Amino acid sequence: MTHEVIMPALGMAQETGLLLAWHKQPGDAVKIGDVLMEVETDKAAMEVEAQADGFVTELRAKEGEDVPVGAVIAIISASMDKAAGAPTEDAPATPAATTDKVGDTPQATPAAAKPAPQIPEKPKDTASPPEGRVQASPKAKRLAAEQGLDLTRLAKAGHPQPYRTADLEHLKSLQASQVDGGQFSAASQRIFARATVPAAAFDEFCNWLAGQGAVTADLVLATFAAGSFRSATGLQSLAVSVSAPRKPSRIFQDPDRCGLLDLSEDEDGQQADLIVYDLTASRLTEAELAATHAPTVTIGRSQADLTVSLSATRDQLDDTALIAMLDAFAGRLEEPLRQLL
């Protein structure tokens, strides 16, 4: 009796799963509940348990392979004989000779049942050309796109594919410190500053505005950030993106030049010149995010204080402008009535 192990569906819209690792090999005994393999979907990496007792007879998928949901990827047999006759990675299954005690005459064991065809192992690409297809898990592709990371840089550097979420940290270091030819770029170096201000005045200001009309905290943050950034850089036209956990980002054009009650969201799809992350309604007090196309401000809440940080690359802001912008923004949060003067 055999049991077919299939690639499970661990998500509602999952079509494939990336087989990260086998925890059992052909010939190994398994019991219901034993960890059989580790699979990564577009959500997370999960351990998959065996659903039958017996012995692993066959592995039909390789580590690092994207497998369609529902495909048979392993066989568990109830009999040890079937498992012993299963092919392995190193050598095909062949009849073994044994010595029978009766007459001391060597006898061949019965031939094992013909195994199902094995999927040939595909060689891993270690340096795919930029124009070629980059192999990566769905989650790694999604996170790379959200964080503005270019997976082809890993291919250029010879990093083995397929790429997983853990490889993104290596990619971040590449993008932050390298340009074409692998030379260090001073312009791409990140700079960072942090400030802490009491939250009481800002909270009181937002509550008062909410009573005057449909003014939310993200509108206030967009306005304060734009005014501070403009005073530090001298930009004439300025688009500010405001994001918060579990909320879509919103882009406002020159919010500091509009009245708070008249401020509306930009619908032109313009790329933001400044990115603001509002973490005040989350458990996070601070987040140092990957470099993006624009300077990034994060605002978190820690007890009675607001923690404000600003990060940018040197080609986006110099030290003087970064310090001036953060100081002005922190001042507006600490004394919000100054914005109305």
Short mmCIF file of C-alpha atoms in Angstrom, two decimals:
data_model
loop_
_atom_site.label_atom_id
_atom_site.label_comp_id
_atom_site.label_asym_id
_atom_site.label_seq_id
_atom_site.Cartn_x
_atom_site.Cartn_y
_atom_site.Cartn_z
CA MET A 1 0.00 0.00 0.00
CA THR A 2 1.39 3.41 -0.94
CA HIS A 3 0.53 6.99 -0.05
CA GLU A 4 1.07 9.84 -2.51
CA VAL A 5 2.44 13.09 -1.05
CA ILE A 6 1.27 16.14 -3.01
CA MET A 7 2.34 19.76 -3.01
CA PRO A 8 -0.15 21.32 -0.57
CA ALA A 9 -2.06 24.56 -1.09
CA LEU A 10 -1.06 26.78 1.83
CA GLY A 11 -2.77 29.92 0.50
CA MET A 12 -6.08 30.84 -1.17
CA ALA A 13 -4.55 31.93 -4.50
CA GLN A 14 -1.45 29.73 -4.43
CA GLU A 15 -0.57 28.03 -7.73
CA THR A 16 2.90 26.70 -6.93
CA GLY A 17 5.09 26.08 -3.91
CA LEU A 18 8.87 26.34 -3.64
CA LEU A 19 10.36 23.19 -2.16
CA LEU A 20 12.99 24.52 0.24
CA ALA A 21 14.24 21.27 1.83
CA TRP A 22 13.48 17.58 2.28
CA HIS A 23 13.64 16.39 5.90
CA LYS A 24 13.36 12.74 4.88
CA GLN A 25 15.18 10.73 2.22
CA PRO A 26 14.36 7.47 0.37
CA GLY A 27 14.52 4.57 2.83
CA ASP A 28 13.75 6.71 5.90
CA ALA A 29 10.95 5.62 8.18
CA VAL A 30 8.20 8.17 8.82
CA LYS A 31 5.23 8.43 11.14
CA ILE A 32 2.16 10.61 10.91
CA GLY A 33 3.16 14.06 12.17
CA ASP A 34 6.86 13.80 11.27
CA VAL A 35 8.18 16.82 9.38
CA LEU A 36 8.56 15.65 5.81
CA MET A 37 9.59 18.83 3.97
CA GLU A 38 9.72 22.61 4.09
CA VAL A 39 7.75 24.63 1.54
CA GLU A 40 7.70 28.37 0.82
CA THR A 41 4.64 30.10 -0.64
CA ASP A 42 4.04 33.79 -1.36
CA LYS A 43 3.09 34.16 2.32
CA ALA A 44 5.68 32.26 4.37
CA ALA A 45 7.87 29.18 4.74
CA MET A 46 6.10 26.28 6.43
CA GLU A 47 6.94 22.75 7.53
CA VAL A 48 4.72 20.03 6.02
CA GLU A 49 4.04 16.90 8.07
CA ALA A 50 3.65 13.32 6.85
CA GLN A 51 0.05 12.09 6.65
CA ALA A 52 0.84 8.35 6.66
CA ASP A 53 3.10 5.86 8.46
CA GLY A 54 5.66 3.92 6.46
CA PHE A 55 8.89 4.48 4.55
CA VAL A 56 9.86 7.07 1.98
CA THR A 57 10.09 5.25 -1.35
CA GLU A 58 10.46 8.11 -3.81
CA LEU A 59 11.18 11.84 -4.01
CA ARG A 60 9.88 13.27 -7.26
CA ALA A 61 10.86 16.92 -6.81
CA LYS A 62 14.19 18.58 -6.09
CA GLU A 63 15.05 21.16 -3.46
CA GLY A 64 14.81 24.67 -4.93
CA GLU A 65 12.12 23.64 -7.45
CA ASP A 66 8.77 25.41 -7.94
CA VAL A 67 6.12 22.67 -7.98
CA PRO A 68 2.45 23.08 -9.03
CA VAL A 69 -0.10 22.63 -6.25
CA GLY A 70 -1.51 19.09 -6.31
CA ALA A 71 1.50 17.51 -8.05
CA VAL A 72 2.75 14.25 -6.54
CA ILE A 73 6.20 14.95 -5.10
CA ALA A 74 6.89 11.87 -2.93
CA ILE A 75 5.71 8.32 -2.22
CA ILE A 76 5.35 6.77 1.23
CA SER A 77 5.10 2.95 1.23
CA ALA A 78 3.89 0.76 4.04
CA SER A 79 6.56 -1.86 3.28
CA MET A 80 10.27 -1.58 4.04
CA ASP A 81 11.00 -3.73 0.97
CA LYS A 82 9.60 -1.08 -1.37
CA ALA A 83 11.56 1.64 0.33
CA ALA A 84 14.77 -0.35 0.13
CA GLY A 85 14.29 -0.81 -3.59
CA ALA A 86 13.62 2.84 -4.28
CA PRO A 87 16.14 4.77 -6.41
CA THR A 88 18.33 7.35 -4.68
CA GLU A 89 20.10 10.50 -5.83
CA ASP A 90 23.45 8.67 -6.09
CA ALA A 91 22.66 5.38 -7.80
CA PRO A 92 19.75 3.56 -9.49
CA ALA A 93 18.00 0.75 -7.72
CA THR A 94 19.47 -2.66 -8.61
CA PRO A 95 18.71 -6.18 -7.35
CA ALA A 96 20.97 -7.02 -4.41
CA ALA A 97 22.58 -10.44 -3.91
CA THR A 98 22.11 -12.16 -0.54
CA THR A 99 23.40 -15.42 0.90
CA ASP A 100 20.83 -17.94 2.05
CA LYS A 101 22.00 -19.96 5.05
CA VAL A 102 20.43 -23.10 3.57
CA GLY A 103 23.13 -24.52 1.30
CA ASP A 104 25.21 -21.29 1.49
CA THR A 105 24.13 -20.55 -2.08
CA PRO A 106 23.91 -16.88 -3.12
CA GLN A 107 20.40 -16.00 -4.21
CA ALA A 108 19.07 -12.79 -5.79
CA THR A 109 16.32 -11.02 -3.97
CA PRO A 110 13.10 -10.48 -5.94
CA ALA A 111 13.29 -7.46 -8.23
CA ALA A 112 11.73 -4.38 -6.78
CA ALA A 113 8.73 -2.89 -8.47
CA LYS A 114 9.71 -0.51 -11.27
CA PRO A 115 9.81 2.97 -9.77
CA ALA A 116 7.94 5.86 -11.29
CA PRO A 117 10.08 8.09 -13.54
CA GLN A 118 12.20 10.55 -11.63
CA ILE A 119 12.16 14.22 -12.55
CA PRO A 120 15.68 15.06 -13.77
CA GLU A 121 17.49 17.61 -11.69
CA LYS A 122 17.81 20.96 -13.37
CA PRO A 123 21.18 22.65 -13.02
CA LYS A 124 21.00 25.84 -10.99
CA ASP A 125 21.78 29.06 -12.76
CA THR A 126 24.55 30.87 -10.93
CA ALA A 127 24.97 33.83 -13.26
CA SER A 128 21.96 34.30 -15.46
CA PRO A 129 22.22 37.25 -17.86
CA PRO A 130 20.16 40.31 -16.90
CA GLU A 131 17.82 39.77 -19.82
CA GLY A 132 17.20 36.14 -18.80
CA ARG A 133 14.50 34.87 -16.47
CA VAL A 134 15.41 35.24 -12.81
CA GLN A 135 14.30 32.30 -10.68
CA ALA A 136 12.88 33.35 -7.30
CA SER A 137 10.10 32.39 -4.94
CA PRO A 138 6.83 34.33 -5.26
CA LYS A 139 7.39 35.92 -1.85
CA ALA A 140 10.93 37.01 -2.74
CA LYS A 141 9.71 38.56 -6.01
CA ARG A 142 6.90 40.42 -4.24
CA LEU A 143 9.15 41.80 -1.50
CA ALA A 144 11.84 42.78 -4.00
CA ALA A 145 9.27 44.73 -6.04
CA GLU A 146 7.86 46.46 -2.93
CA GLN A 147 11.33 47.48 -1.72
CA GLY A 148 12.68 48.57 -5.10
CA LEU A 149 15.27 45.77 -5.23
CA ASP A 150 16.65 44.46 -8.54
CA LEU A 151 17.03 40.67 -8.45
CA THR A 152 19.22 40.68 -11.57
CA ARG A 153 22.01 42.19 -9.44
CA LEU A 154 22.22 38.90 -7.58
CA ALA A 155 22.53 37.07 -10.88
CA LYS A 156 25.31 39.42 -12.01
CA ALA A 157 27.15 38.76 -8.74
CA GLY A 158 26.92 34.99 -9.28
CA HIS A 159 24.56 34.39 -6.35
CA PRO A 160 22.94 30.94 -6.84
CA GLN A 161 19.30 30.74 -7.90
CA PRO A 162 16.45 30.32 -7.11
CA TYR A 163 16.34 33.32 -4.78
CA ARG A 164 14.48 33.27 -1.49
CA THR A 165 13.55 35.96 1.02
CA ALA A 166 16.82 35.44 2.93
CA ASP A 167 18.76 36.46 -0.21
CA LEU A 168 17.20 39.93 -0.17
CA GLU A 169 19.50 41.05 2.66
CA HIS A 170 22.51 40.27 0.47
CA LEU A 171 20.83 42.11 -2.40
CA LYS A 172 20.26 45.20 -0.23
CA SER A 173 23.96 45.40 0.56
CA LEU A 174 24.77 45.09 -3.15
CA GLN A 175 22.41 47.86 -4.19
CA ALA A 176 23.49 50.15 -1.38
CA SER A 177 27.22 49.90 -2.03
CA GLN A 178 27.77 48.97 -5.68
CA VAL A 179 27.40 50.47 -9.12
CA ASP A 180 28.24 48.93 -12.51
CA GLY A 181 31.56 47.14 -12.28
CA GLY A 182 31.13 46.52 -8.53
CA GLN A 183 32.76 49.78 -7.43
CA PHE A 184 31.62 51.51 -4.23
CA SER A 185 29.36 54.50 -4.84
CA ALA A 186 29.50 57.31 -2.29
CA ALA A 187 26.27 58.73 -3.74
CA SER A 188 24.38 55.53 -2.84
CA GLN A 189 25.55 55.54 0.79
CA ARG A 190 22.65 55.91 3.23
CA ILE A 191 22.50 58.62 5.88
CA PHE A 192 20.14 58.52 8.85
CA ALA A 193 18.95 60.71 11.73
CA ARG A 194 16.40 60.34 14.54
CA ALA A 195 14.45 62.66 16.86
CA THR A 196 12.03 62.20 19.77
CA VAL A 197 9.24 64.66 20.64
CA PRO A 198 6.28 64.62 23.06
CA ALA A 199 3.10 63.35 21.39
CA ALA A 200 0.55 65.31 23.44
CA ALA A 201 0.39 68.46 21.31
CA PHE A 202 0.22 66.54 18.03
CA ASP A 203 -2.58 64.28 19.33
CA GLU A 204 -4.56 67.26 20.61
CA PHE A 205 -4.10 69.08 17.28
CA CYS A 206 -5.32 66.06 15.25
CA ASN A 207 -8.35 65.62 17.51
CA TRP A 208 -9.26 69.29 17.12
CA LEU A 209 -8.95 69.10 13.32
CA ALA A 210 -11.07 65.96 13.21
CA GLY A 211 -13.86 67.94 14.80
CA GLN A 212 -13.61 70.57 12.05
CA GLY A 213 -14.03 68.17 9.13
CA ALA A 214 -12.65 65.05 7.47
CA VAL A 215 -9.01 65.64 8.42
CA THR A 216 -7.00 62.58 9.39
CA ALA A 217 -3.50 62.17 10.76
CA ASP A 218 -2.04 61.24 7.36
CA LEU A 219 -3.11 64.62 5.94
CA VAL A 220 -1.43 66.39 8.84
CA LEU A 221 1.77 64.36 8.44
CA ALA A 222 1.85 64.99 4.68
CA THR A 223 1.48 68.73 5.25
CA PHE A 224 4.11 68.94 8.00
CA ALA A 225 6.59 66.76 6.08
CA ALA A 226 6.17 68.73 2.85
CA GLY A 227 6.73 72.08 4.54
CA SER A 228 9.83 70.81 6.34
CA PHE A 229 11.27 69.17 3.23
CA ARG A 230 10.63 72.23 1.06
CA SER A 231 12.33 74.57 3.54
CA ALA A 232 15.40 72.31 3.65
CA THR A 233 15.72 71.66 -0.09
CA GLY A 234 14.06 74.62 -1.83
CA LEU A 235 12.00 72.37 -4.13
CA GLN A 236 9.21 74.24 -5.91
CA SER A 237 7.04 71.23 -6.71
CA LEU A 238 6.71 68.44 -4.18
CA ALA A 239 4.73 65.17 -4.07
CA VAL A 240 4.47 63.37 -0.72
CA SER A 241 3.44 59.72 -0.29
CA VAL A 242 1.94 58.69 3.07
CA SER A 243 1.62 55.00 4.01
CA ALA A 244 0.53 53.09 7.10
CA PRO A 245 0.32 49.37 7.92
CA ARG A 246 -2.73 47.70 6.34
CA LYS A 247 -3.62 50.90 4.48
CA PRO A 248 -2.93 51.86 0.86
CA SER A 249 -0.43 54.64 0.25
CA ARG A 250 -1.75 58.08 -0.73
CA ILE A 251 0.10 60.77 -2.68
CA PHE A 252 -0.49 64.49 -2.14
CA GLN A 253 0.83 67.24 -4.39
CA ASP A 254 2.21 70.29 -2.54
CA PRO A 255 0.11 69.59 0.58
CA ASP A 256 1.81 72.40 2.54
CA ARG A 257 0.43 74.94 0.05
CA CYS A 258 -3.20 73.91 0.56
CA GLY A 259 -5.43 74.39 3.53
CA LEU A 260 -5.78 71.23 5.61
CA LEU A 261 -9.54 71.20 5.03
CA ASP A 262 -9.04 71.59 1.25
CA LEU A 263 -6.31 68.98 0.82
CA SER A 264 -7.12 66.22 -1.68
CA GLU A 265 -5.31 63.14 -2.93
CA ASP A 266 -3.33 63.37 -6.18
CA GLU A 267 -4.77 61.17 -8.95
CA ASP A 268 -2.05 61.58 -11.58
CA GLY A 269 0.05 58.64 -10.36
CA GLN A 270 3.05 60.90 -9.86
CA GLN A 271 6.14 59.42 -8.22
CA ALA A 272 6.68 60.77 -4.73
CA ASP A 273 9.59 63.08 -3.86
CA LEU A 274 9.24 62.19 -0.17
CA ILE A 275 7.89 59.03 1.50
CA VAL A 276 6.25 59.11 4.94
CA TYR A 277 5.48 55.93 6.91
CA ASP A 278 3.01 56.41 9.77
CA LEU A 279 3.60 53.64 12.33
CA THR A 280 1.75 55.34 15.20
CA ALA A 281 -1.19 52.92 15.03
CA SER A 282 1.05 49.83 14.93
CA ARG A 283 3.22 48.02 17.44
CA LEU A 284 6.36 49.38 15.78
CA THR A 285 8.15 52.30 17.38
CA GLU A 286 10.72 52.66 14.60
CA ALA A 287 11.74 51.03 11.30
CA GLU A 288 14.92 51.48 9.30
CA LEU A 289 13.74 50.66 5.78
CA ALA A 290 15.63 49.78 2.61
CA ALA A 291 16.79 52.57 0.36
CA THR A 292 14.09 53.74 -2.04
CA HIS A 293 13.83 56.26 -4.86
CA ALA A 294 13.10 59.08 -2.36
CA PRO A 295 14.00 60.13 1.20
CA THR A 296 11.93 58.26 3.77
CA VAL A 297 10.42 59.51 7.04
CA THR A 298 9.03 57.12 9.66
CA ILE A 299 6.93 58.16 12.66
CA GLY A 300 6.38 55.71 15.53
CA ARG A 301 4.85 55.99 18.98
CA SER A 302 6.62 55.01 22.20
CA GLN A 303 4.50 55.62 25.29
CA ALA A 304 4.03 59.42 25.46
CA ASP A 305 6.54 60.27 22.73
CA LEU A 306 6.78 60.22 18.95
CA THR A 307 9.96 58.80 17.44
CA VAL A 308 10.76 60.39 14.09
CA SER A 309 13.52 59.18 11.75
CA LEU A 310 14.69 60.28 8.32
CA SER A 311 16.85 58.21 5.95
CA ALA A 312 18.14 58.99 2.48
CA THR A 313 21.05 58.37 0.15
CA ARG A 314 23.66 61.06 -0.36
CA ASP A 315 22.48 61.68 -3.90
CA GLN A 316 19.02 62.51 -2.46
CA LEU A 317 20.03 64.69 0.51
CA ASP A 318 23.30 65.91 1.96
CA ASP A 319 23.98 65.93 5.69
CA THR A 320 22.95 69.55 6.17
CA ALA A 321 19.61 69.20 4.36
CA LEU A 322 18.76 65.94 6.17
CA ILE A 323 19.37 67.44 9.61
CA ALA A 324 17.49 70.63 8.73
CA MET A 325 14.50 68.72 7.37
CA LEU A 326 14.23 66.38 10.38
CA ASP A 327 14.64 69.23 12.89
CA ALA A 328 11.90 71.26 11.18
CA PHE A 329 9.55 68.29 10.98
CA ALA A 330 10.08 67.37 14.64
CA GLY A 331 9.42 71.01 15.57
CA ARG A 332 6.08 70.99 13.74
CA LEU A 333 5.02 67.80 15.53
CA GLU A 334 6.00 69.26 18.89
CA GLU A 335 4.29 72.64 18.22
CA PRO A 336 1.66 71.93 15.50
CA LEU A 337 -0.04 75.32 15.86
CA ARG A 338 3.02 76.85 14.15
CA GLN A 339 1.73 75.31 10.90
CA LEU A 340 -1.34 77.56 11.04
CA LEU A 341 0.65 80.78 11.51
#
